[in-house]
Short mmCIF file of C-alpha atoms and ligand atoms in Angstrom, two decimals:
data_model
loop_
_atom_site.label_atom_id
_atom_site.label_comp_id
_atom_site.label_asym_id
_atom_site.label_seq_id
_atom_site.Cartn_x
_atom_site.Cartn_y
_atom_site.Cartn_z
CA UNK A 3 275.63 146.85 21.26
CA UNK A 4 275.24 143.83 19.04
CA UNK A 5 276.85 141.68 21.69
CA UNK A 6 273.83 142.26 23.90
CA UNK A 7 271.35 139.49 23.64
CA UNK A 8 267.75 140.19 23.21
CA UNK A 9 264.70 138.06 23.10
CA UNK A 10 262.39 137.95 20.19
CA UNK A 11 258.96 136.46 20.13
CA UNK A 12 257.93 133.95 17.52
CA UNK A 13 257.09 136.67 15.06
CA UNK A 14 260.48 138.19 15.49
CA UNK A 15 259.43 141.22 17.50
CA UNK A 16 262.28 142.22 19.72
CA UNK A 17 261.57 142.53 23.36
CA UNK A 18 264.09 144.54 25.36
CA UNK A 19 265.60 143.13 28.50
CA UNK A 20 264.15 145.00 31.44
CA UNK A 21 266.26 145.12 34.58
CA UNK A 22 264.76 146.06 37.92
CA UNK A 23 266.58 148.22 40.42
CA UNK A 24 265.05 148.96 43.80
CA UNK A 25 265.39 152.29 45.55
CA UNK A 26 264.91 151.70 49.26
CA UNK A 27 265.53 153.54 52.49
CA UNK A 28 263.67 154.95 55.43
CA UNK A 29 260.77 157.35 55.51
CA UNK A 30 261.60 160.58 53.70
CA UNK A 31 265.08 159.41 52.73
CA UNK A 32 264.69 160.67 49.15
CA UNK A 33 263.41 157.58 47.29
CA UNK A 34 260.77 159.37 45.25
CA UNK A 35 263.18 162.22 44.56
CA UNK A 36 265.85 159.87 43.25
CA UNK A 37 263.46 157.92 41.01
CA UNK A 38 262.14 161.21 39.58
CA UNK A 39 265.61 162.63 39.02
CA UNK A 40 266.69 159.57 37.07
CA UNK A 41 263.59 158.65 35.13
CA UNK A 42 263.30 159.64 31.50
CA UNK A 43 259.54 159.68 31.73
CA UNK A 44 257.47 161.72 34.08
CA UNK A 45 257.65 160.13 37.48
CA UNK A 46 255.15 157.36 37.31
CA UNK A 47 253.18 155.75 39.98
CA UNK A 48 251.43 152.51 40.03
CA UNK A 49 249.41 150.90 42.69
CA UNK A 50 249.35 147.52 44.22
CA UNK A 51 246.28 146.34 45.98
CA UNK A 52 246.28 145.23 49.55
CA UNK A 53 243.53 143.15 50.88
CA UNK A 54 242.91 143.02 54.58
CA UNK A 55 245.68 141.51 56.64
CA UNK A 56 245.47 137.75 56.68
CA UNK A 57 242.76 137.61 54.05
CA UNK A 58 242.59 134.19 52.52
CA UNK A 59 242.87 135.10 48.88
CA UNK A 60 242.03 131.57 47.77
CA UNK A 61 238.55 132.23 48.93
CA UNK A 62 237.32 134.73 46.41
CA UNK A 63 233.65 134.30 47.19
CA UNK A 64 233.45 137.21 49.58
CA UNK A 65 236.05 139.39 48.04
CA UNK A 66 233.74 142.18 47.03
CA UNK A 67 232.79 142.79 50.60
CA UNK A 68 236.38 142.93 51.80
CA UNK A 69 237.87 146.33 51.99
CA UNK A 70 241.04 146.81 50.09
CA UNK A 71 243.43 149.63 49.77
CA UNK A 72 246.24 150.49 47.45
CA UNK A 73 249.86 151.34 48.00
CA UNK A 74 251.52 153.62 45.52
CA UNK A 75 254.86 152.57 44.15
CA UNK A 76 257.08 155.02 42.34
CA UNK A 77 258.68 153.78 39.23
CA UNK A 78 260.84 155.27 36.55
CA UNK A 79 262.51 154.10 33.38
CA UNK A 80 265.93 154.59 31.86
CA UNK A 81 266.42 153.37 28.32
CA UNK A 82 269.98 152.23 27.85
CA UNK A 83 269.49 151.20 24.24
CA UNK A 84 266.95 149.40 22.05
CA UNK A 85 267.58 146.16 23.85
CA UNK A 86 268.02 147.26 27.44
CA UNK A 87 265.86 149.16 29.86
CA UNK A 88 266.29 149.85 33.54
CA UNK A 89 263.22 150.10 35.71
CA UNK A 90 263.62 151.86 39.01
CA UNK A 91 261.17 151.08 41.77
CA UNK A 92 260.88 153.11 44.93
CA UNK A 93 259.93 150.75 47.71
CA UNK A 94 257.02 151.66 49.97
CA UNK A 95 258.43 153.12 53.15
CA UNK A 96 256.14 151.52 55.64
CA UNK A 97 257.17 148.27 57.28
CA UNK A 98 253.80 146.68 56.96
CA UNK A 99 253.97 146.91 53.19
CA UNK A 100 256.97 144.68 53.15
CA UNK A 101 255.27 141.82 51.43
CA UNK A 102 255.27 144.08 48.38
CA UNK A 103 259.01 144.15 48.58
CA UNK A 104 259.19 140.44 47.81
CA UNK A 105 257.50 141.05 44.52
CA UNK A 106 259.71 144.03 43.79
CA UNK A 107 262.89 142.25 44.80
CA UNK A 108 262.15 139.10 42.83
CA UNK A 109 264.65 138.92 40.02
CA UNK A 110 265.96 142.41 40.74
CA UNK A 111 269.43 143.30 39.61
CA UNK A 112 270.13 145.07 42.88
CA UNK A 113 269.13 147.88 45.18
CA UNK A 114 270.13 151.32 46.33
CA UNK A 115 269.57 151.97 50.03
CA UNK A 116 269.30 155.68 50.72
CA UNK A 117 270.59 156.66 54.13
CA UNK A 118 269.69 159.94 55.75
CA UNK A 119 272.47 160.74 58.21
CA UNK A 120 270.01 162.53 60.46
CA UNK A 121 268.14 159.28 60.93
CA UNK A 122 270.55 156.52 60.08
CA UNK A 123 268.68 153.78 61.88
CA UNK A 124 265.76 154.20 59.49
CA UNK A 125 267.61 152.32 56.80
CA UNK A 126 268.53 149.30 58.97
CA UNK A 127 265.46 147.33 57.91
CA UNK A 128 266.24 147.84 54.22
CA UNK A 129 269.82 146.73 54.71
CA UNK A 130 268.73 143.67 56.69
CA UNK A 131 266.22 142.80 54.00
CA UNK A 132 268.71 142.85 51.13
CA UNK A 133 271.45 141.16 53.14
CA UNK A 134 269.14 138.32 54.11
CA UNK A 135 267.97 137.75 50.56
CA UNK A 136 271.35 138.12 48.98
CA UNK A 137 270.26 141.06 46.82
CA UNK A 138 273.34 143.14 45.95
CA UNK A 139 273.03 146.70 47.18
CA UNK A 140 274.92 149.94 47.62
CA UNK A 141 274.29 152.61 50.21
CA UNK A 142 273.70 156.14 49.00
CA UNK A 143 274.34 158.60 51.80
CA UNK A 144 271.91 161.37 51.02
CA UNK A 145 273.29 164.77 51.91
CA UNK A 146 270.44 166.80 53.27
CA UNK A 147 270.94 170.48 53.86
CA UNK A 148 271.89 171.23 57.40
CA UNK A 149 272.74 167.64 58.22
CA UNK A 150 276.01 167.13 59.96
CA UNK A 151 278.73 165.80 57.70
CA UNK A 152 279.88 162.37 58.74
CA UNK A 153 282.77 160.54 57.22
CA UNK A 154 281.68 157.63 55.09
CA UNK A 155 283.73 155.41 57.35
CA UNK A 156 281.76 156.55 60.40
CA UNK A 157 278.50 155.85 58.57
CA UNK A 158 279.76 152.43 57.52
CA UNK A 159 280.53 151.59 61.11
CA UNK A 160 277.21 152.86 62.34
CA UNK A 161 275.44 150.72 59.74
CA UNK A 162 277.70 147.75 60.46
CA UNK A 163 278.12 147.31 56.73
CA UNK A 164 280.22 144.66 55.08
CA UNK A 165 283.48 146.17 53.88
CA UNK A 166 282.68 145.29 50.26
CA UNK A 167 279.32 147.07 50.17
CA UNK A 168 279.95 150.32 48.29
CA UNK A 169 278.95 153.61 49.89
CA UNK A 170 278.45 156.73 47.86
CA UNK A 171 277.64 160.26 48.90
CA UNK A 172 274.72 161.51 46.87
CA UNK A 173 272.16 164.17 46.35
CA UNK A 174 268.95 162.50 45.31
CA UNK A 175 267.79 165.67 43.53
CA UNK A 176 270.73 165.62 41.19
CA UNK A 177 270.63 163.40 38.11
CA UNK A 178 274.40 163.10 37.74
CA UNK A 179 274.71 162.15 41.36
CA UNK A 180 271.96 159.55 40.99
CA UNK A 181 273.65 158.18 37.90
CA UNK A 182 276.88 157.62 39.74
CA UNK A 183 275.01 155.75 42.48
CA UNK A 184 273.49 153.43 39.86
CA UNK A 185 276.87 152.95 38.19
CA UNK A 186 278.44 151.94 41.49
CA UNK A 187 275.61 149.45 41.99
CA UNK A 188 276.02 147.83 38.58
CA UNK A 189 279.79 147.68 39.05
CA UNK A 190 279.22 146.09 42.44
CA UNK A 191 276.92 143.47 40.90
CA UNK A 192 279.54 142.70 38.29
CA UNK A 193 282.30 142.46 40.90
CA UNK A 194 280.21 140.07 42.95
CA UNK A 195 280.11 137.81 39.94
CA UNK A 196 283.82 138.08 39.68
CA UNK A 197 283.72 139.99 36.45
CA UNK A 198 284.70 143.60 36.93
CA UNK A 199 283.20 145.82 34.25
CA UNK A 200 285.62 148.63 34.77
CA UNK A 201 288.93 149.24 36.42
CA UNK A 202 288.00 151.31 39.45
CA UNK B 29 234.78 152.40 38.84
CA UNK B 30 236.33 152.93 42.23
CA UNK B 31 234.01 153.34 45.10
CA UNK B 32 235.00 154.48 48.51
CA UNK B 33 233.74 152.51 51.40
CA UNK B 34 233.61 155.27 53.96
CA UNK B 35 232.10 153.15 56.68
CA UNK B 36 234.75 150.48 56.79
CA UNK B 37 237.85 150.67 58.93
CA UNK B 38 240.86 148.51 59.23
CA UNK B 39 243.54 148.91 61.80
CA UNK B 40 246.15 149.10 59.05
CA UNK B 41 244.35 151.80 57.12
CA UNK B 42 245.64 155.26 57.77
CA UNK B 43 247.05 158.18 55.88
CA UNK B 44 249.88 156.12 54.44
CA UNK B 45 247.49 153.71 52.87
CA UNK B 46 245.60 154.86 49.83
CA UNK B 47 241.87 155.36 49.70
CA UNK B 48 239.73 152.36 50.39
CA UNK B 49 238.58 151.07 47.07
CA UNK B 50 236.73 148.31 45.37
CA UNK B 51 239.28 147.87 42.65
CA UNK B 52 238.17 144.41 41.70
CA UNK B 53 234.75 145.45 40.48
CA UNK B 54 236.17 145.47 36.97
CA UNK B 55 237.27 141.88 37.32
CA UNK B 56 233.96 140.72 38.71
CA UNK B 57 235.56 140.19 42.08
CA UNK B 58 238.28 137.89 40.79
CA UNK B 59 241.59 138.48 42.51
CA UNK B 60 243.42 135.48 41.19
CA UNK B 61 244.63 135.04 37.67
CA UNK B 62 246.91 132.86 35.63
CA UNK B 63 248.90 136.07 35.15
CA UNK B 64 249.65 136.33 38.88
CA UNK B 65 253.21 135.21 38.54
CA UNK B 66 254.03 137.82 35.95
CA UNK B 67 256.76 140.12 36.91
CA UNK B 68 256.20 143.86 37.00
CA UNK B 69 258.63 144.12 34.13
CA UNK B 70 257.39 141.13 32.12
CA UNK B 71 256.65 142.23 28.56
CA UNK B 72 253.15 141.79 27.29
CA UNK B 73 252.87 141.37 23.54
CA UNK B 74 249.55 141.53 21.77
CA UNK B 75 248.79 139.07 19.03
CA UNK B 76 249.14 140.99 15.76
CA UNK B 77 245.81 142.10 14.22
CA UNK B 78 243.67 140.59 16.94
CA UNK B 79 240.01 140.09 16.11
CA UNK B 80 238.57 141.73 19.19
CA UNK B 81 235.07 141.81 17.72
CA UNK B 82 234.97 138.06 18.30
CA UNK B 83 235.06 138.67 22.07
CA UNK B 84 232.07 140.82 22.99
CA UNK B 85 232.49 139.88 26.66
CA UNK B 86 235.71 141.88 26.99
CA UNK B 87 235.68 145.26 28.72
CA UNK B 88 237.03 148.46 27.18
CA UNK B 89 240.01 148.05 29.52
CA UNK B 90 240.82 144.68 27.95
CA UNK B 91 240.76 146.28 24.52
CA UNK B 92 243.01 149.12 25.66
CA UNK B 93 245.45 146.59 27.04
CA UNK B 94 245.64 144.79 23.70
CA UNK B 95 246.21 148.10 21.96
CA UNK B 96 248.94 149.21 24.37
CA UNK B 97 250.63 145.83 24.15
CA UNK B 98 250.98 146.07 20.38
CA UNK B 99 254.60 147.15 20.67
CA UNK B 100 255.35 145.05 23.70
CA UNK B 101 254.88 146.81 27.01
CA UNK B 102 255.84 145.82 30.56
CA UNK B 103 253.06 145.04 33.03
CA UNK B 104 253.89 148.02 35.25
CA UNK B 105 253.63 150.47 32.35
CA UNK B 106 250.29 149.02 31.32
CA UNK B 107 249.03 149.55 34.85
CA UNK B 108 250.29 153.15 34.91
CA UNK B 109 248.85 153.91 31.44
CA UNK B 110 245.44 152.55 32.36
CA UNK B 111 245.62 153.98 35.88
CA UNK B 112 244.71 150.60 37.26
CA UNK B 113 246.29 148.70 40.10
CA UNK B 114 248.79 146.06 39.06
CA UNK B 115 246.67 143.30 40.58
CA UNK B 116 243.69 144.29 38.45
CA UNK B 117 245.81 144.42 35.32
CA UNK B 118 247.07 140.91 36.03
CA UNK B 119 243.52 139.60 36.20
CA UNK B 120 242.63 141.31 32.91
CA UNK B 121 245.80 139.97 31.32
CA UNK B 122 244.81 136.49 32.43
CA UNK B 123 241.58 136.89 30.47
CA UNK B 124 243.50 137.95 27.39
CA UNK B 125 246.03 135.15 27.78
CA UNK B 126 243.39 132.48 28.00
CA UNK B 127 241.93 133.81 24.75
CA UNK B 128 245.30 133.82 23.09
CA UNK B 129 245.16 137.57 22.55
CA UNK B 130 248.44 138.33 24.26
CA UNK B 131 251.66 136.55 25.04
CA UNK B 132 253.84 137.35 28.01
CA UNK B 133 257.59 137.27 28.07
CA UNK B 134 259.01 136.95 31.56
CA UNK B 135 262.23 138.85 32.22
CA UNK B 136 265.46 136.92 32.61
CA UNK B 137 266.16 135.88 36.20
CA UNK B 138 268.77 138.28 37.44
CA UNK B 139 270.43 135.45 39.33
CA UNK B 140 271.97 134.03 36.16
CA UNK B 141 271.35 136.93 33.85
CA UNK B 142 272.30 139.54 32.88
CA UNK B 143 275.73 138.48 31.84
CA UNK B 144 278.79 140.66 31.90
CA UNK B 145 278.14 142.12 28.43
CA UNK B 146 274.81 143.40 29.63
CA UNK B 147 276.20 144.86 32.83
CA UNK B 148 278.91 146.57 30.85
CA UNK B 149 276.33 147.97 28.45
CA UNK B 150 274.36 149.32 31.41
CA UNK B 151 277.41 151.05 32.89
CA UNK B 152 278.41 152.51 29.52
CA UNK B 153 274.85 153.58 28.85
CA UNK B 154 274.54 155.30 32.23
CA UNK B 155 277.83 157.08 31.73
CA UNK B 156 276.66 158.34 28.35
CA UNK B 157 273.34 159.67 29.61
N1 GTP C 304 268.82 168.55 50.63
C1 GTP C 304 268.34 167.43 50.12
N2 GTP C 304 267.00 167.21 50.16
C2 GTP C 304 266.52 166.08 49.64
C3 GTP C 304 267.36 165.09 49.07
N3 GTP C 304 266.61 164.06 48.67
C4 GTP C 304 265.34 164.36 48.98
N4 GTP C 304 265.27 165.58 49.54
C5 GTP C 304 264.04 166.23 50.03
O1 GTP C 304 263.54 165.45 51.10
C6 GTP C 304 262.13 165.34 51.06
C7 GTP C 304 261.68 163.87 51.05
O2 GTP C 304 262.11 163.26 49.85
P1 GTP C 304 261.26 162.10 49.16
O3 GTP C 304 261.92 161.80 47.87
O4 GTP C 304 259.82 162.41 49.13
O5 GTP C 304 261.50 160.91 50.18
P2 GTP C 304 260.87 159.45 50.13
O6 GTP C 304 261.95 158.52 50.55
O7 GTP C 304 260.22 159.19 48.83
O8 GTP C 304 259.79 159.58 51.27
P3 GTP C 304 258.60 158.56 51.63
O9 GTP C 304 258.09 158.00 50.33
O10 GTP C 304 257.60 159.42 52.33
O11 GTP C 304 259.20 157.53 52.54
C8 GTP C 304 261.70 166.10 49.82
O12 GTP C 304 261.27 167.37 50.22
C9 GTP C 304 262.96 166.21 48.98
O13 GTP C 304 262.97 167.38 48.21
C10 GTP C 304 268.78 165.37 49.04
O14 GTP C 304 269.58 164.57 48.55
N5 GTP C 304 269.20 166.54 49.57
MG1 MG C 305 258.24 158.56 48.42
#
């Protein structure tokens, strides 16, 4: 791993490189489940504060009287080695929390969009979001019990996905399955940069 | 520290939104901070052996932040450890920054980093998990 660069502060303390991966998808698609299955720490939650819609945050004079609320974000961590950590963030499911996505997506390595074949259309907004912003993503087709089995090709057509966007069947409850989804994402990112990391 | 405001309603508040809170009480109502731009995964590093006694104005939460940042800790983990919203932690970090008690290391922009070595290390690391 000595080829991996790391940053050190002026006193020589090494700071790992932290890479963000977003876990998106419609309501109930398995985002929290996937983050929990993959995280090495107990599933963590953090909160972001929302102030009222359209609040002018430059004007802080009256802020204490404004009601605010918080949105929970799931996050998990995978330590690759001393110099590299992956942070997984489950995106808030509700459309109106989308401005949080911009913060989450900023500088992200890529995203996993979980698709529930019982409600495929629910993941359209996530796909649109990442396509528009040029964030590399893969689609994980989450196999819920009792859901009809579709061929991946049928799902690809229904989602109108680019042919080069990888699709993977997965079970968000299963760590190995989640791992292979992340691997296909990282390989996809590498391919997009024209540097395949493995011969697939 | 958090106080519900049971009387207030907003059209966008419902079961999906968390409880209504006054999370900025701790920051004296400040919502803006020089730490606003810090990424969720930016590493916060405390100055070694900080003389916190010299800053009586700091809250216990500030002191905890300095302690937790001794090894270098990402913003999002600090927020989870302190059970504070990320926005509040950013304001507190701004206070610490302006006193030189912490330094913040922004993550590399994924648009030009990580390079292929890093991606390969991630794939190998995931396979080995
Ligand atoms: N059979 C099956 N069930 C799953 C799978 N993934 C998630 N579930 C179940 O589906 C339910 C919803 O999963 P969550 O992980 O909470 O979904 P979410 O996307 O976080 O939901 P929201 O945050 O409410 O949008 C839970 O009861 C999970 O146990 C899967 O791959 N297969
Ligand atoms: Mg969830």
